[in-house]
GROMACS .gro file of C-alpha atoms in nm:
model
  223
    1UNK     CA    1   8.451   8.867   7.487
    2UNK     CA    2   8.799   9.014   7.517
    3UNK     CA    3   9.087   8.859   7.711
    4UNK     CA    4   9.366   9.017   7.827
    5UNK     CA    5   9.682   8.845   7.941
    6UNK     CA    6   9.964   9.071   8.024
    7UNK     CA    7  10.239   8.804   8.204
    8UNK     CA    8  10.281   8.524   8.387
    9UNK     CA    9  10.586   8.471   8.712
   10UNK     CA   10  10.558   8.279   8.982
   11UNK     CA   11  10.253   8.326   9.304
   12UNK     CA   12   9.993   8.186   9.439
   13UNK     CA   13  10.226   7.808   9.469
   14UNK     CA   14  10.120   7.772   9.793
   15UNK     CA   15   9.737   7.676   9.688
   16UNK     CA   16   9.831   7.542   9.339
   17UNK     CA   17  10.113   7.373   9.411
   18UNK     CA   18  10.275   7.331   9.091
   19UNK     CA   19  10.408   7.639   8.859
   20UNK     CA   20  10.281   7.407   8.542
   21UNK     CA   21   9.944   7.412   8.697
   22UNK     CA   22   9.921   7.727   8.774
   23UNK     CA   23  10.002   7.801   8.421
   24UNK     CA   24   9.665   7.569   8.307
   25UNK     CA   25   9.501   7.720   8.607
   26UNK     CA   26   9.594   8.120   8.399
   27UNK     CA   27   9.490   7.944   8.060
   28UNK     CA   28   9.171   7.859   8.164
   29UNK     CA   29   9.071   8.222   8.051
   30UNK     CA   30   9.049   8.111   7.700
   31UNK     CA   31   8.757   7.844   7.832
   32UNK     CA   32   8.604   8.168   8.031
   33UNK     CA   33   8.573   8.295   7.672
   34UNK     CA   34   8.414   7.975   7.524
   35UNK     CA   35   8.792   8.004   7.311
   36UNK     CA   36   8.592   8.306   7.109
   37UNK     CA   37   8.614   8.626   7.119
   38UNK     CA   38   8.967   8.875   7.107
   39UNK     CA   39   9.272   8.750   7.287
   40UNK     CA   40   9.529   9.014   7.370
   41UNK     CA   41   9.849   8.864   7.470
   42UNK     CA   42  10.196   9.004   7.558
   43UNK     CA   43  10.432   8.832   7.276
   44UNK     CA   44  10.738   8.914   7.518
   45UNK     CA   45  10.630   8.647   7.765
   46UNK     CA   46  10.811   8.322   7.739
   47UNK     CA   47  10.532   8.170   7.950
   48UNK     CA   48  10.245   8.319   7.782
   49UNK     CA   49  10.418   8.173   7.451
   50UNK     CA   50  10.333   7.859   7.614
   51UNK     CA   51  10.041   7.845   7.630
   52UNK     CA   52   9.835   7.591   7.394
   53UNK     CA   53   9.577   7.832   7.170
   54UNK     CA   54   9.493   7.565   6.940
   55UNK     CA   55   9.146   7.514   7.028
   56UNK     CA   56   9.067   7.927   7.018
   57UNK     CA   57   8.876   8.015   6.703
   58UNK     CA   58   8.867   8.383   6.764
   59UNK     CA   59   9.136   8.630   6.723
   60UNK     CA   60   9.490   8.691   6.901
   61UNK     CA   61   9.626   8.990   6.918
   62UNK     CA   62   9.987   9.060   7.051
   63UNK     CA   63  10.163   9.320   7.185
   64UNK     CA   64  10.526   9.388   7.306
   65UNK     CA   65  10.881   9.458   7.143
   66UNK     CA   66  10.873   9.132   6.964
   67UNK     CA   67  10.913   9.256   6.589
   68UNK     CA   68  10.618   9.057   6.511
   69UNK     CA   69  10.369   9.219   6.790
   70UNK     CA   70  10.080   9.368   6.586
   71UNK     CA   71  10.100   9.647   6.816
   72UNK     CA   72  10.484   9.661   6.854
   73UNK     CA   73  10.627   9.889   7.142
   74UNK     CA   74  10.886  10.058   6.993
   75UNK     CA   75  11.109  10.260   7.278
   76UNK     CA   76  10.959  10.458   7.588
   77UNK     CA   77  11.101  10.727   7.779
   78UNK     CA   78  11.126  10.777   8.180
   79UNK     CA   79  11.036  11.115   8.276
   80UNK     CA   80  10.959  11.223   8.679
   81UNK     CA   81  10.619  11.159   8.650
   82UNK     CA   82  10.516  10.863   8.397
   83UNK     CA   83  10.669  10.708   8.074
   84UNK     CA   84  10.629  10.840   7.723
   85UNK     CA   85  10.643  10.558   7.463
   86UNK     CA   86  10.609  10.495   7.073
   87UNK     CA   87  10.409  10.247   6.958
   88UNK     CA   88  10.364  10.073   6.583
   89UNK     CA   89   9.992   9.898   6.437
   90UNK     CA   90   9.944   9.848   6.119
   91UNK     CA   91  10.269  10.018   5.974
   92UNK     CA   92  10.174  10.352   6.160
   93UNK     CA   93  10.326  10.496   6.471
   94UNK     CA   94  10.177  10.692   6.761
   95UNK     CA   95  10.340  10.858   7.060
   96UNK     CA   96  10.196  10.839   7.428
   97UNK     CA   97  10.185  10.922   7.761
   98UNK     CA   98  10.121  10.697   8.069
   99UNK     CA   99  10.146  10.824   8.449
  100UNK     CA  100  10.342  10.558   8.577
  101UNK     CA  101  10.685  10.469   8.589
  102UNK     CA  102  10.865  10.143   8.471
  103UNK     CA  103  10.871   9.927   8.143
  104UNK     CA  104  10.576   9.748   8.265
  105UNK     CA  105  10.363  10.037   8.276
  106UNK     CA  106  10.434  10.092   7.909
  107UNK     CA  107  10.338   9.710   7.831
  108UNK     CA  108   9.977   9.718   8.031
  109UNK     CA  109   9.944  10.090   7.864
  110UNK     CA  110   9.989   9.934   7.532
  111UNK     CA  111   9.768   9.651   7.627
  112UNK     CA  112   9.494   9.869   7.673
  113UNK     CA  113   9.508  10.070   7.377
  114UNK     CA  114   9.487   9.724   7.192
  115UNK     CA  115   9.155   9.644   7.384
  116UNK     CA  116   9.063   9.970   7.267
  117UNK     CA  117   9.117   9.946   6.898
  118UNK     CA  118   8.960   9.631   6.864
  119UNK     CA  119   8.619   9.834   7.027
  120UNK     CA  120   8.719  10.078   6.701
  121UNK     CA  121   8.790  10.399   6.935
  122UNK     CA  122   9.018  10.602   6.740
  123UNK     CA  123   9.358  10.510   6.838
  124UNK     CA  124   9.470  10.922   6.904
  125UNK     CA  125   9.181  10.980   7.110
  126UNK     CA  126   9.262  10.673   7.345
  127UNK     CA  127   9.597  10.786   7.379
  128UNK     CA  128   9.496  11.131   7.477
  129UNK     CA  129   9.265  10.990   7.758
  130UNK     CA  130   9.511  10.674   7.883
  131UNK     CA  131   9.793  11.027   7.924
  132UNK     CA  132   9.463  11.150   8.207
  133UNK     CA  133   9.457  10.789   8.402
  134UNK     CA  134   9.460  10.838   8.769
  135UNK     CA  135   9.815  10.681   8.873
  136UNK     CA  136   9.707  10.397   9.126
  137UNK     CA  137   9.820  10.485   9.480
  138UNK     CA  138  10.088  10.192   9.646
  139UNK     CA  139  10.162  10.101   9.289
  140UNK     CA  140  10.559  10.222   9.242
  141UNK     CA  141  10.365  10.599   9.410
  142UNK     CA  142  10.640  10.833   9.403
  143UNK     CA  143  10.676  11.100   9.715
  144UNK     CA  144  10.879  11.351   9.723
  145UNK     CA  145  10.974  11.412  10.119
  146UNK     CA  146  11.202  11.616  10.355
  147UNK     CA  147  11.550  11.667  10.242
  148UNK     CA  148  11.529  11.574   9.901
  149UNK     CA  149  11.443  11.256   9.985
  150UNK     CA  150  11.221  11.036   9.741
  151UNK     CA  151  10.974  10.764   9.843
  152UNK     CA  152  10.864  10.497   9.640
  153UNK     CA  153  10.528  10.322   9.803
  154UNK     CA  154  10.537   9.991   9.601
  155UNK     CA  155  10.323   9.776   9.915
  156UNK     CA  156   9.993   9.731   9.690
  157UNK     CA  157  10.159   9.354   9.605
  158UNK     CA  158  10.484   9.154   9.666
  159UNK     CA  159  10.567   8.868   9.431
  160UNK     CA  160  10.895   8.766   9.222
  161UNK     CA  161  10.741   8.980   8.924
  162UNK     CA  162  10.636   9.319   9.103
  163UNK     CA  163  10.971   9.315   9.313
  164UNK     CA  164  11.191   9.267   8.999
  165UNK     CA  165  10.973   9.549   8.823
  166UNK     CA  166  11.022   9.739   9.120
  167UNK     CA  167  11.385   9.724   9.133
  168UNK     CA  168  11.456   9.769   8.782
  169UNK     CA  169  11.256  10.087   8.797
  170UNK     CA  170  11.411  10.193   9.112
  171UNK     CA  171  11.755  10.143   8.943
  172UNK     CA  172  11.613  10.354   8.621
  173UNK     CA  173  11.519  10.644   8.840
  174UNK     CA  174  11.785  10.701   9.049
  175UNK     CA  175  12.105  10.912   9.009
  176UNK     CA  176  12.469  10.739   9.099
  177UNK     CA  177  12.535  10.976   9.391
  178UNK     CA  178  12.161  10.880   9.515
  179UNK     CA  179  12.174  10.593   9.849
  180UNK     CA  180  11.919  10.389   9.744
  181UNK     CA  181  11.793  10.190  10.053
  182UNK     CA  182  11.516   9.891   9.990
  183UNK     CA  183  11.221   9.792  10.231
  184UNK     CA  184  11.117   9.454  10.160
  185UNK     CA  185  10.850   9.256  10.363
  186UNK     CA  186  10.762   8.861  10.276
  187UNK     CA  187  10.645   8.781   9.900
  188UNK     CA  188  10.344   8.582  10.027
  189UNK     CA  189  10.239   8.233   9.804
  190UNK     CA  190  10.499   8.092   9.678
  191UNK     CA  191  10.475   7.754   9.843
  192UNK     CA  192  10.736   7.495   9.759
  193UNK     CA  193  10.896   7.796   9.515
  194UNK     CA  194  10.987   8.053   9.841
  195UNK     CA  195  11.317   7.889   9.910
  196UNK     CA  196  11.421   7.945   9.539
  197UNK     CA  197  11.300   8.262   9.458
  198UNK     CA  198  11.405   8.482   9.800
  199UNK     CA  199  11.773   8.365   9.645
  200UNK     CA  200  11.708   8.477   9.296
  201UNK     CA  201  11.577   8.817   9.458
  202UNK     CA  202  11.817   8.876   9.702
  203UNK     CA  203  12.109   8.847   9.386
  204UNK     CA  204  11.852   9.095   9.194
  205UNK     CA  205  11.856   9.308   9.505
  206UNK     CA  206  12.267   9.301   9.511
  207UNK     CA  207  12.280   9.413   9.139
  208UNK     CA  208  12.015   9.678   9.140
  209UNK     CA  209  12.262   9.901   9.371
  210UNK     CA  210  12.095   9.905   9.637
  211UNK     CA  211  12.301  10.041   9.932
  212UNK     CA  212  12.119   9.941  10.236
  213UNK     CA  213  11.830   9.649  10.249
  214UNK     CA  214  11.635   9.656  10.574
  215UNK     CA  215  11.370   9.334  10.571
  216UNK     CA  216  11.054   9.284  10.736
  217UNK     CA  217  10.907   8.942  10.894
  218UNK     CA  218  11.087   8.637  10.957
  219UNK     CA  219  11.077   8.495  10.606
  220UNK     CA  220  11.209   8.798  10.436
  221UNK     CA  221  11.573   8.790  10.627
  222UNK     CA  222  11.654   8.477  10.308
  223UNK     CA  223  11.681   8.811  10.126
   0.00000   0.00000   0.00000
């Protein structure tokens, strides 16, 4: 009865072989919910703004930056552990806490909270437990190890989306004098797309600073 569509990049192009399909292959979730039911959808998506809702008689709710998100993200804050973040519904704001760095986390915290007010839990007392969720491990896991060196286990899944997220955060957390060095296996899927998007990540890769790229598999040396 409740949807929840958070974004939309490129993957799994090497079974549906078109991006435009895959997109009508995503937006079948609205059939999944008989096009009733609660809708949560990130307004920030260009692809996700796409999508035809015409035919959905229940109710959207967004979410994002996008002034016109019901619940509107309003700025977040890194801090060593998670990302603290402000968020505005209904002309009120609240403040929380999520254990899990990058913008993205922010977006899928704020997601949830809207899944939650729609269920009518207080808004406060979701916030206080979403600041208690278990961080999931492989998912941008930060180690601290030997000689002040930090590790950043990011393996759980490689696509376009996760490894620009990834570097972006990377970037966010690190200090100038830091050498930031980048281990990057194949992004798996991408059929007729992989040619094209190992170029657009290996000029994200060049202007996210980092200092030394060491790749992994045959595929991944387009980096």
């Amino acid at each position: 009865t409740i949807g929840i569509m958070t974004m939309i990049d490129v993957d799994h192009t090497d079974k549906i072989r078109s991006f435009d399909r895959y997109l009508a292959e995503k937006a079948k979730i609205l059939e999944g919910m008989n096009n009733e039911g609660i809708l949560i959808l990130n307004s920030d998506d260009p692809y996700l703004s796409s999508i035809n809702t015409s035919k959905f008689k229940g109710e959207i709710i967004t979410f994002g930056k996008n002034k016109n998100a019901i619940f509107r993200i309003v700025k977040y804050q890194y801090h060593p552990s998670g990302m603290t973040f402000w968020m505005e519904y209904k002309k009120r704001e609240f403040k929380g806490y999520i254990p899990g760095l990058g913008e993205h986390s922010v977006y899928n915290a704020v997601a949830s909270i809207a899944a939650a007010a729609m269920l009518e839990v207080d808004i406060h007392y979701a916030l206080k437990r979403l600041s208690s969720f278990h961080h999931m491990n492989s998912h941008f896991q930060v180690m601290e190890g030997r000689n002040h060196i930090t590790l950043v286990d990011d393996t759980w899944k490689s696509n376009p989306a996760s490894l620009r997220k990834g570097l972006e955060t990377l970037s966010r957390i690190t200090l100038p004098s830091q050498r930031k060095i980048a281990v990057l296996g194949r992004m798996a899927a991408l059929g007729k797309y992989a040619d094209k998007e190992y170029e657009k990540a290996g000029h994200l890769i060049a202007a996210s600073g980092v200092d030394i790229l060491i790749t992994k598999g045959f595929i991944a040396k387009d980096f």
